[in-house]
PDB file of C-alpha atoms in Angstrom:
ATOM      1  CA  MET A   1     -34.215  75.148  48.308  1.00 33.00           C
ATOM      2  CA  ILE A   2     -30.795  73.435  48.403  1.00 32.00           C
ATOM      3  CA  LYS A   3     -28.241  73.742  51.077  1.00 33.00           C
ATOM      4  CA  ILE A   4     -24.751  72.462  51.239  1.00 31.00           C
ATOM      5  CA  ARG A   5     -23.285  71.660  54.599  1.00 34.00           C
ATOM      6  CA  LYS A   6     -20.071  69.970  55.640  1.00 33.00           C
ATOM      7  CA  TYR A   7     -19.957  67.820  58.868  1.00 36.00           C
ATOM      8  CA  ASN A   8     -16.927  66.755  60.912  1.00 36.00           C
ATOM      9  CA  ARG A   9     -16.998  64.216  63.407  1.00 33.00           C
ATOM     10  CA  GLU A  10     -17.907  66.452  66.187  1.00 34.00           C
ATOM     11  CA  CYS A  11     -20.881  67.751  64.366  1.00 34.00           C
ATOM     12  CA  THR A  12     -24.506  67.646  65.806  1.00 33.00           C
ATOM     13  CA  MET A  13     -27.728  67.188  64.125  1.00 34.00           C
ATOM     14  CA  THR A  14     -31.453  67.886  65.310  1.00 32.00           C
ATOM     15  CA  SER A  15     -32.703  64.780  66.222  1.00 34.00           C
ATOM     16  CA  ASN A  16     -35.007  63.017  68.762  1.00 33.00           C
ATOM     17  CA  LYS A  17     -32.282  61.009  70.160  1.00 34.00           C
ATOM     18  CA  LEU A  18     -28.568  61.369  69.740  1.00 33.00           C
ATOM     19  CA  PHE A  19     -25.765  59.315  71.228  1.00 33.00           C
ATOM     20  CA  TRP A  20     -21.988  59.559  71.038  1.00 32.00           C
ATOM     21  CA  GLU A  21     -19.085  57.475  71.719  1.00 35.00           C
ATOM     22  CA  LYS A  22     -15.546  58.400  70.700  1.00 36.00           C
ATOM     23  CA  SER A  23     -16.334  59.149  66.975  1.00 39.00           C
ATOM     24  CA  TYR A  24     -19.252  57.020  66.722  1.00 46.00           C
ATOM     25  CA  SER A  25     -22.985  58.696  66.745  1.00 53.00           C
ATOM     26  CA  LEU A  26     -26.334  57.305  66.211  1.00 55.00           C
ATOM     27  CA  HIS A  27     -29.546  59.137  65.320  1.00 55.00           C
ATOM     28  CA  LYS A  28     -33.287  57.948  65.331  1.00 54.00           C
ATOM     29  CA  GLN A  29     -36.493  59.406  64.198  1.00 53.00           C
ATOM     30  CA  ILE A  30     -35.033  62.802  62.986  1.00 52.00           C
ATOM     31  CA  THR A  31     -37.577  65.582  61.416  1.00 55.00           C
ATOM     32  CA  TYR A  32     -36.442  68.003  58.904  1.00 52.00           C
ATOM     33  CA  ASP A  33     -38.325  70.859  57.406  1.00 55.00           C
ATOM     34  CA  THR A  34     -40.389  69.777  54.411  1.00 60.00           C
ATOM     35  CA  ASN A  35     -39.567  70.956  50.989  1.00 63.00           C
ATOM     36  CA  LYS A  36     -35.908  71.699  51.888  1.00 67.00           C
ATOM     37  CA  LEU A  37     -33.169  69.588  50.723  1.00 71.00           C
ATOM     38  CA  GLN A  38     -30.014  69.920  52.632  1.00 71.00           C
ATOM     39  CA  ILE A  39     -27.066  68.360  50.790  1.00 79.00           C
ATOM     40  CA  HIS A  40     -23.962  67.603  53.061  1.00 80.00           C
ATOM     41  CA  TYR A  41     -20.972  65.576  53.281  1.00 78.00           C
ATOM     42  CA  HIS A  42     -18.486  64.520  56.285  1.00 82.00           C
ATOM     43  CA  GLY A  43     -15.490  62.821  56.799  1.00 82.00           C
ATOM     44  CA  CYS A  44     -16.881  59.512  58.133  1.00 88.00           C
ATOM     45  CA  TYR A  45     -19.030  56.362  57.112  1.00 92.00           C
ATOM     46  CA  GLU A  46     -22.624  56.418  57.489  1.00 94.00           C
ATOM     47  CA  ILE A  47     -25.283  53.653  57.653  1.00 95.00           C
ATOM     48  CA  TYR A  48     -28.551  54.964  56.771  1.00 94.00           C
ATOM     49  CA  TYR A  49     -31.449  52.749  57.633  1.00 94.00           C
ATOM     50  CA  PHE A  50     -35.044  54.126  56.467  1.00 93.00           C
ATOM     51  CA  VAL A  51     -38.040  52.766  58.558  1.00 91.00           C
ATOM     52  CA  CYS A  52     -40.849  54.922  57.342  1.00 90.00           C
ATOM     53  CA  GLY A  53     -41.968  58.319  55.901  1.00 90.00           C
ATOM     54  CA  ASP A  54     -42.068  60.114  52.730  1.00 91.00           C
ATOM     55  CA  VAL A  55     -38.465  60.779  51.587  1.00 91.00           C
ATOM     56  CA  ASP A  56     -36.246  61.117  48.556  1.00 92.00           C
ATOM     57  CA  TYR A  57     -32.689  60.711  49.100  1.00 92.00           C
ATOM     58  CA  TYR A  58     -29.873  62.094  47.059  1.00 89.00           C
ATOM     59  CA  VAL A  59     -26.425  60.550  46.586  1.00 87.00           C
ATOM     60  CA  GLU A  60     -23.921  62.124  44.077  1.00 78.00           C
ATOM     61  CA  GLY A  61     -26.448  63.097  41.645  1.00 72.00           C
ATOM     62  CA  LYS A  62     -28.710  60.006  42.202  1.00 83.00           C
ATOM     63  CA  VAL A  63     -32.290  60.010  43.603  1.00 87.00           C
ATOM     64  CA  TYR A  64     -33.613  57.312  45.507  1.00 91.00           C
ATOM     65  CA  HIS A  65     -37.243  57.329  46.695  1.00 92.00           C
ATOM     66  CA  LEU A  66     -37.212  55.542  50.042  1.00 94.00           C
ATOM     67  CA  THR A  67     -39.264  52.449  50.775  1.00 95.00           C
ATOM     68  CA  PRO A  68     -39.531  50.831  54.415  1.00 95.00           C
ATOM     69  CA  ASN A  69     -36.153  48.779  55.030  1.00 94.00           C
ATOM     70  CA  SER A  70     -34.252  50.771  52.405  1.00 95.00           C
ATOM     71  CA  LEU A  71     -30.598  50.813  53.206  1.00 96.00           C
ATOM     72  CA  ILE A  72     -27.984  53.334  52.038  1.00 95.00           C
ATOM     73  CA  LEU A  73     -24.046  52.706  52.492  1.00 94.00           C
ATOM     74  CA  LEU A  74     -22.190  56.179  52.317  1.00 92.00           C
ATOM     75  CA  SER A  75     -18.318  56.582  52.202  1.00 88.00           C
ATOM     76  CA  PRO A  76     -16.723  59.668  53.489  1.00 86.00           C
ATOM     77  CA  TYR A  77     -16.903  63.020  51.580  1.00 81.00           C
ATOM     78  CA  VAL A  78     -19.955  61.747  49.477  1.00 83.00           C
ATOM     79  CA  PHE A  79     -22.530  64.283  48.972  1.00 84.00           C
ATOM     80  CA  HIS A  80     -25.884  63.213  50.295  1.00 87.00           C
ATOM     81  CA  GLY A  81     -29.148  64.845  51.632  1.00 88.00           C
ATOM     82  CA  ALA A  82     -32.813  63.556  52.462  1.00 89.00           C
ATOM     83  CA  HIS A  83     -35.847  65.490  50.854  1.00 88.00           C
ATOM     84  CA  VAL A  84     -38.583  64.936  53.247  1.00 88.00           C
ATOM     85  CA  LYS A  85     -41.722  65.591  51.264  1.00 89.00           C
ATOM     86  CA  SER A  86     -44.638  65.364  53.467  1.00 87.00           C
ATOM     87  CA  ASN A  87     -45.550  65.798  57.152  1.00 85.00           C
ATOM     88  CA  ALA A  88     -45.769  61.827  57.385  1.00 86.00           C
ATOM     89  CA  GLU A  89     -44.067  60.201  60.315  1.00 85.00           C
ATOM     90  CA  TYR A  90     -40.324  59.790  59.334  1.00 88.00           C
ATOM     91  CA  ILE A  91     -38.142  57.295  61.278  1.00 87.00           C
ATOM     92  CA  ARG A  92     -34.668  56.394  60.171  1.00 89.00           C
ATOM     93  CA  TYR A  93     -31.411  55.082  61.862  1.00 89.00           C
ATOM     94  CA  SER A  94     -28.069  56.513  61.171  1.00 90.00           C
ATOM     95  CA  VAL A  95     -24.747  55.312  62.478  1.00 91.00           C
ATOM     96  CA  TYR A  96     -21.520  57.132  61.897  1.00 91.00           C
ATOM     97  CA  PHE A  97     -18.022  56.151  62.379  1.00 90.00           C
ATOM     98  CA  THR A  98     -14.641  55.986  61.133  1.00 88.00           C
ATOM     99  CA  GLN A  99     -12.079  53.611  59.949  1.00 86.00           C
ATOM    100  CA  GLU A 100     -10.343  53.671  63.010  1.00 84.00           C
ATOM    101  CA  ASP A 101     -13.386  52.551  65.152  1.00 86.00           C
ATOM    102  CA  ILE A 102     -13.059  49.069  63.649  1.00 88.00           C
ATOM    103  CA  VAL A 103     -10.691  46.372  64.564  1.00 84.00           C
ATOM    104  CA  ALA A 104      -7.658  46.852  62.116  1.00 80.00           C
ATOM    105  CA  GLU A 105      -7.829  43.010  60.921  1.00 75.00           C
ATOM    106  CA  HIS A 106     -11.448  43.300  60.180  1.00 83.00           C
ATOM    107  CA  ARG A 107     -11.403  46.532  58.038  1.00 83.00           C
ATOM    108  CA  ALA A 108     -11.004  45.155  54.941  1.00 79.00           C
ATOM    109  CA  LEU A 109     -13.881  42.688  55.077  1.00 83.00           C
ATOM    110  CA  LEU A 110     -16.310  45.036  56.910  1.00 88.00           C
ATOM    111  CA  PHE A 111     -15.716  48.142  54.622  1.00 87.00           C
ATOM    112  CA  SER A 112     -15.788  45.935  51.525  1.00 83.00           C
ATOM    113  CA  ALA A 113     -19.693  46.634  51.038  1.00 86.00           C
ATOM    114  CA  PHE A 114     -19.187  50.460  51.070  1.00 87.00           C
ATOM    115  CA  PRO A 115     -18.985  52.112  47.563  1.00 81.00           C
ATOM    116  CA  ASN A 116     -15.527  53.292  46.406  1.00 62.00           C
ATOM    117  CA  SER A 117     -13.844  51.091  49.150  1.00 48.00           C
ATOM    118  CA  HIS A 118     -11.921  49.755  46.109  1.00 44.00           C
ATOM    119  CA  LYS A 119     -10.386  51.506  43.186  1.00 41.00           C
ATOM    120  CA  GLY A 120     -12.847  51.087  40.260  1.00 40.00           C
ATOM    121  CA  SER A 121     -15.724  49.797  41.992  1.00 45.00           C
ATOM    122  CA  ALA A 122     -19.310  50.252  40.790  1.00 45.00           C
ATOM    123  CA  LYS A 123     -20.939  48.806  43.925  1.00 53.00           C
ATOM    124  CA  GLU A 124     -24.371  50.198  44.530  1.00 59.00           C
ATOM    125  CA  ALA A 125     -24.909  52.436  47.727  1.00 82.00           C
ATOM    126  CA  PHE A 126     -28.782  51.632  47.980  1.00 90.00           C
ATOM    127  CA  TYR A 127     -30.440  48.623  48.771  1.00 92.00           C
ATOM    128  CA  GLU A 128     -34.345  47.745  48.989  1.00 91.00           C
ATOM    129  CA  ASN A 129     -36.295  45.071  50.428  1.00 91.00           C
ATOM    130  CA  THR A 130     -34.004  44.092  53.211  1.00 93.00           C
ATOM    131  CA  GLU A 131     -36.429  42.563  55.492  1.00 93.00           C
ATOM    132  CA  SER A 132     -35.288  38.962  55.331  1.00 93.00           C
ATOM    133  CA  PHE A 133     -31.624  40.205  56.689  1.00 94.00           C
ATOM    134  CA  ASP A 134     -33.574  41.555  59.946  1.00 93.00           C
ATOM    135  CA  LEU A 135     -31.214  44.658  59.996  1.00 94.00           C
ATOM    136  CA  HIS A 136     -33.864  46.432  62.135  1.00 90.00           C
ATOM    137  CA  SER A 137     -33.013  44.137  65.097  1.00 90.00           C
ATOM    138  CA  PHE A 138     -29.239  44.928  64.646  1.00 91.00           C
ATOM    139  CA  PHE A 139     -29.946  48.467  64.937  1.00 89.00           C
ATOM    140  CA  ARG A 140     -32.333  48.117  67.898  1.00 86.00           C
ATOM    141  CA  HIS A 141     -29.249  46.158  69.674  1.00 85.00           C
ATOM    142  CA  LEU A 142     -27.129  48.809  68.743  1.00 85.00           C
ATOM    143  CA  PHE A 143     -29.390  51.631  70.076  1.00 81.00           C
ATOM    144  CA  GLN A 144     -30.199  49.666  73.112  1.00 79.00           C
ATOM    145  CA  SER A 145     -26.475  49.109  73.943  1.00 78.00           C
ATOM    146  CA  LYS A 146     -26.155  52.950  74.204  1.00 70.00           C
ATOM    147  CA  GLU A 147     -29.312  53.594  76.050  1.00 69.00           C
ATOM    148  CA  GLU A 148     -28.232  51.114  78.818  1.00 66.00           C
ATOM    149  CA  SER A 149     -24.891  52.563  79.621  1.00 60.00           C
ATOM    150  CA  GLU A 150     -25.484  55.695  82.033  1.00 50.00           C
ATOM    151  CA  SER A 151     -21.576  56.399  81.786  1.00 55.00           C
ATOM    152  CA  GLY A 152     -21.851  56.514  77.881  1.00 54.00           C
ATOM    153  CA  GLN A 153     -18.919  54.003  77.907  1.00 57.00           C
ATOM    154  CA  ASN A 154     -20.699  50.823  76.825  1.00 61.00           C
ATOM    155  CA  PRO A 155     -17.828  48.086  76.214  1.00 72.00           C
ATOM    156  CA  TYR A 156     -20.354  46.316  74.118  1.00 79.00           C
ATOM    157  CA  TYR A 157     -21.082  48.798  71.533  1.00 80.00           C
ATOM    158  CA  PRO A 158     -17.967  48.367  69.065  1.00 85.00           C
ATOM    159  CA  ILE A 159     -19.206  44.581  69.094  1.00 88.00           C
ATOM    160  CA  PHE A 160     -22.677  45.401  68.211  1.00 89.00           C
ATOM    161  CA  LEU A 161     -21.218  47.906  65.357  1.00 91.00           C
ATOM    162  CA  GLU A 162     -19.149  45.156  64.024  1.00 93.00           C
ATOM    163  CA  ALA A 163     -22.185  42.577  64.090  1.00 94.00           C
ATOM    164  CA  LEU A 164     -24.207  45.201  62.143  1.00 95.00           C
ATOM    165  CA  LEU A 165     -21.573  45.670  59.621  1.00 95.00           C
ATOM    166  CA  ALA A 166     -20.810  41.823  59.139  1.00 94.00           C
ATOM    167  CA  GLN A 167     -24.716  41.273  58.530  1.00 95.00           C
ATOM    168  CA  ILE A 168     -24.609  44.184  55.927  1.00 94.00           C
ATOM    169  CA  THR A 169     -21.617  42.919  54.325  1.00 90.00           C
ATOM    170  CA  GLN A 170     -23.196  39.287  54.116  1.00 89.00           C
ATOM    171  CA  MET A 171     -26.377  41.051  52.638  1.00 91.00           C
ATOM    172  CA  CYS A 172     -24.464  42.939  49.920  1.00 85.00           C
ATOM    173  CA  TRP A 173     -22.661  39.675  49.045  1.00 81.00           C
ATOM    174  CA  LYS A 174     -26.054  37.992  48.482  1.00 81.00           C
ATOM    175  CA  LEU A 175     -27.529  40.679  46.710  1.00 80.00           C
ATOM    176  CA  SER A 176     -24.539  41.503  44.764  1.00 69.00           C
ATOM    177  CA  PRO A 177     -22.357  38.522  44.283  1.00 55.00           C
ATOM    178  CA  SER A 178     -19.833  40.302  42.442  1.00 51.00           C
ATOM    179  CA  THR A 179     -18.911  42.403  45.673  1.00 50.00           C
ATOM    180  CA  ALA A 180     -17.257  38.866  47.285  1.00 51.00           C
ATOM    181  CA  THR A 181     -15.353  38.495  43.950  1.00 52.00           C
ATOM    182  CA  LEU A 182     -14.156  42.206  43.888  1.00 48.00           C
ATOM    183  CA  TYR A 183     -13.126  42.073  47.740  1.00 54.00           C
ATOM    184  CA  SER A 184     -11.164  38.794  47.134  1.00 56.00           C
ATOM    185  CA  SER A 185      -9.364  39.467  43.900  1.00 57.00           C
ATOM    186  CA  ASN A 186      -8.327  42.974  44.849  1.00 60.00           C
ATOM    187  CA  ASN A 187      -6.918  41.955  48.182  1.00 72.00           C
ATOM    188  CA  ILE A 188      -5.391  38.782  46.541  1.00 78.00           C
ATOM    189  CA  MET A 189      -3.460  40.790  43.852  1.00 75.00           C
ATOM    190  CA  GLY A 190      -2.311  43.135  46.446  1.00 80.00           C
ATOM    191  CA  ILE A 191      -0.842  40.183  48.624  1.00 85.00           C
ATOM    192  CA  ILE A 192       0.791  38.702  45.378  1.00 83.00           C
ATOM    193  CA  ASP A 193       2.420  41.964  44.510  1.00 80.00           C
ATOM    194  CA  TYR A 194       3.612  42.246  48.118  1.00 85.00           C
ATOM    195  CA  LEU A 195       5.017  38.799  48.238  1.00 88.00           C
ATOM    196  CA  ASN A 196       7.043  39.501  45.123  1.00 84.00           C
ATOM    197  CA  VAL A 197       8.385  42.561  46.244  1.00 86.00           C
ATOM    198  CA  HIS A 198       9.509  41.309  49.919  1.00 89.00           C
ATOM    199  CA  LEU A 199       9.989  37.958  48.610  1.00 89.00           C
ATOM    200  CA  THR A 200      13.550  37.460  50.298  1.00 90.00           C
ATOM    201  CA  GLU A 201      12.356  39.293  53.307  1.00 91.00           C
ATOM    202  CA  GLN A 202      11.040  37.223  56.605  1.00 90.00           C
ATOM    203  CA  ILE A 203       7.249  37.040  56.123  1.00 91.00           C
ATOM    204  CA  THR A 204       4.860  35.508  58.641  1.00 91.00           C
ATOM    205  CA  LEU A 205       0.869  35.142  58.148  1.00 91.00           C
ATOM    206  CA  ASP A 206       0.269  37.285  61.181  1.00 90.00           C
ATOM    207  CA  ALA A 207       2.226  40.109  59.668  1.00 90.00           C
ATOM    208  CA  LEU A 208       0.874  39.939  56.424  1.00 89.00           C
ATOM    209  CA  ALA A 209      -2.859  39.538  57.772  1.00 86.00           C
ATOM    210  CA  LYS A 210      -1.846  43.177  59.591  1.00 84.00           C
ATOM    211  CA  GLN A 211      -0.449  44.621  56.542  1.00 83.00           C
ATOM    212  CA  PHE A 212      -3.593  44.107  54.736  1.00 81.00           C
ATOM    213  CA  TYR A 213      -6.221  44.533  57.659  1.00 77.00           C
ATOM    214  CA  ILE A 214      -7.761  40.941  57.276  1.00 80.00           C
ATOM    215  CA  SER A 215      -8.011  37.913  59.382  1.00 82.00           C
ATOM    216  CA  LYS A 216      -5.213  35.454  58.370  1.00 85.00           C
ATOM    217  CA  TYR A 217      -7.605  32.562  58.278  1.00 84.00           C
ATOM    218  CA  TYR A 218      -9.756  34.169  55.736  1.00 82.00           C
ATOM    219  CA  MET A 219      -6.688  35.395  53.775  1.00 85.00           C
ATOM    220  CA  ASN A 220      -5.435  31.827  53.468  1.00 85.00           C
ATOM    221  CA  ARG A 221      -8.855  30.742  52.504  1.00 83.00           C
ATOM    222  CA  ALA A 222      -9.295  33.344  49.821  1.00 81.00           C
ATOM    223  CA  PHE A 223      -5.726  33.063  48.516  1.00 83.00           C
ATOM    224  CA  LYS A 224      -5.933  29.466  48.252  1.00 79.00           C
ATOM    225  CA  LYS A 225      -9.273  29.701  46.356  1.00 74.00           C
ATOM    226  CA  ALA A 226      -7.946  32.253  43.949  1.00 70.00           C
ATOM    227  CA  VAL A 227      -4.613  31.007  43.508  1.00 71.00           C
ATOM    228  CA  GLY A 228      -5.110  27.251  44.258  1.00 75.00           C
ATOM    229  CA  THR A 229      -2.295  26.960  46.945  1.00 80.00           C
ATOM    230  CA  THR A 230      -1.845  28.644  50.251  1.00 87.00           C
ATOM    231  CA  VAL A 231       0.103  31.823  51.197  1.00 89.00           C
ATOM    232  CA  ILE A 232       3.244  30.163  52.447  1.00 91.00           C
ATOM    233  CA  ASP A 233       3.351  27.223  49.682  1.00 89.00           C
ATOM    234  CA  TYR A 234       3.012  30.064  47.129  1.00 86.00           C
ATOM    235  CA  LEU A 235       6.099  31.988  49.026  1.00 91.00           C
ATOM    236  CA  ILE A 236       8.028  28.836  48.942  1.00 91.00           C
ATOM    237  CA  HIS A 237       7.695  27.966  45.324  1.00 88.00           C
ATOM    238  CA  LYS A 238       8.500  31.653  44.240  1.00 88.00           C
ATOM    239  CA  ARG A 239      11.601  31.275  46.480  1.00 91.00           C
ATOM    240  CA  VAL A 240      12.693  28.023  45.108  1.00 90.00           C
ATOM    241  CA  SER A 241      12.139  29.402  41.561  1.00 86.00           C
ATOM    242  CA  ARG A 242      14.152  32.371  42.304  1.00 87.00           C
ATOM    243  CA  ALA A 243      16.860  30.198  44.048  1.00 90.00           C
ATOM    244  CA  LYS A 244      17.237  27.915  41.016  1.00 89.00           C
ATOM    245  CA  GLN A 245      17.747  30.978  38.317  1.00 86.00           C
ATOM    246  CA  LEU A 246      20.548  32.212  40.745  1.00 90.00           C
ATOM    247  CA  ILE A 247      22.080  28.693  40.684  1.00 90.00           C
ATOM    248  CA  LEU A 248      21.895  28.513  36.955  1.00 87.00           C
ATOM    249  CA  GLY A 249      23.599  31.772  37.059  1.00 86.00           C
ATOM    250  CA  GLY A 250      26.632  30.436  38.972  1.00 88.00           C
ATOM    251  CA  LEU A 251      26.001  30.914  42.679  1.00 90.00           C
ATOM    252  CA  THR A 252      26.106  28.242  44.922  1.00 91.00           C
ATOM    253  CA  ALA A 253      23.206  26.686  46.682  1.00 91.00           C
ATOM    254  CA  SER A 254      23.983  27.758  49.866  1.00 91.00           C
ATOM    255  CA  ASP A 255      24.322  31.593  48.662  1.00 92.00           C
ATOM    256  CA  ALA A 256      21.206  31.130  46.454  1.00 92.00           C
ATOM    257  CA  ALA A 257      19.223  29.943  49.447  1.00 91.00           C
ATOM    258  CA  ILE A 258      20.164  32.921  51.499  1.00 92.00           C
ATOM    259  CA  LYS A 259      19.469  35.281  48.592  1.00 92.00           C
ATOM    260  CA  SER A 260      16.009  33.793  48.163  1.00 92.00           C
ATOM    261  CA  GLY A 261      14.642  34.314  51.515  1.00 92.00           C
ATOM    262  CA  PHE A 262      15.383  30.882  53.276  1.00 93.00           C
ATOM    263  CA  GLN A 263      16.588  30.912  56.828  1.00 89.00           C
ATOM    264  CA  ASP A 264      18.483  27.592  56.536  1.00 90.00           C
ATOM    265  CA  TYR A 265      19.827  25.307  54.250  1.00 92.00           C
ATOM    266  CA  SER A 266      18.131  22.270  55.106  1.00 91.00           C
ATOM    267  CA  SER A 267      14.709  23.885  54.917  1.00 92.00           C
ATOM    268  CA  PHE A 268      15.867  25.106  51.421  1.00 92.00           C
ATOM    269  CA  TYR A 269      17.222  21.660  50.242  1.00 92.00           C
ATOM    270  CA  ARG A 270      13.888  19.873  51.465  1.00 92.00           C
ATOM    271  CA  ALA A 271      11.679  22.366  49.446  1.00 92.00           C
ATOM    272  CA  TYR A 272      13.949  22.445  46.546  1.00 91.00           C
ATOM    273  CA  LYS A 273      13.954  18.756  45.870  1.00 90.00           C
ATOM    274  CA  LYS A 274      10.214  18.626  46.725  1.00 89.00           C
ATOM    275  CA  ILE A 275       9.444  21.181  44.002  1.00 87.00           C
ATOM    276  CA  MET A 276      12.177  20.732  41.456  1.00 87.00           C
ATOM    277  CA  GLY A 277      12.282  16.910  41.777  1.00 87.00           C
ATOM    278  CA  ASN A 278      16.025  16.944  42.438  1.00 88.00           C
ATOM    279  CA  SER A 279      18.457  18.238  44.479  1.00 87.00           C
ATOM    280  CA  PRO A 280      20.310  21.819  43.945  1.00 88.00           C
ATOM    281  CA  ARG A 281      23.575  19.831  43.184  1.00 82.00           C
ATOM    282  CA  LYS A 282      22.032  18.482  39.876  1.00 82.00           C
ATOM    283  CA  ASP A 283      21.528  22.145  38.953  1.00 76.00           C
ATOM    284  CA  ASN A 284      24.841  23.548  39.744  1.00 69.00           C
ATOM    285  CA  MET A 285      26.908  20.394  40.084  1.00 64.00           C
ATOM    286  CA  GLU A 286      28.317  21.318  43.390  1.00 49.00           C
ATOM    287  CA  GLU A 287      29.089  18.884  46.050  1.00 42.00           C
ATOM    288  CA  GLU A 288      26.420  18.697  49.010  1.00 43.00           C
TER     289      GLU A 288
END
């Protein structure tokens, strides 16, 4: 028998242990009636870690027979459900959370392992044989951080949640190397498009990192690896190239500098001479 249910962030599910914090929730050792399959979806992310039992798991038409230490990553609004096939002890961990529960600058990285986190992504939702990544201990720490908090407001819980996500992201990169490439290439192309559109505006690394929900240090490293130069050097080269086109079109060097996004003429002059190999004067024959 198949039932379809919708869960929101405030939903409750039958379980032996259930914990809440803001929009987070944790479940451990849940028991369903056997021979029933309950398909559902919800508007949050879910990490499902299987410890033991006799269970098939359905995700958008795919069926996975779960083995110990299996991991399933579920994005919002994905139909899924567990089919418990026998009375064998069934233990699993599930963690529910939303994008807003993660620090903004960490989101792009920590959500990169989830299916459909990038347009056109074909990443798998299911991973087996994860023992070497010791995910079980990360879940135990996460649950312990909740159990030790009598008030239900444990300040360390978000840190343990991000640690779990970071470990899962590293695992997925190692098991599916294309994940890292996809994450980098999609973000870098987005950054390049943004720089070209906002070329003449004031742009800082901090603002750019905030725009793309990414650490500025990681962004600079990934950008240099993909493009061959840093974000700021790329931006300066683009501005100098634009200024040269304006100068060749008849503008003075000072006007071209302003229209290309430079804040002062001296920095423009130094950058222009370094990149073009000559001063702006040679290109428009104006007196400096």
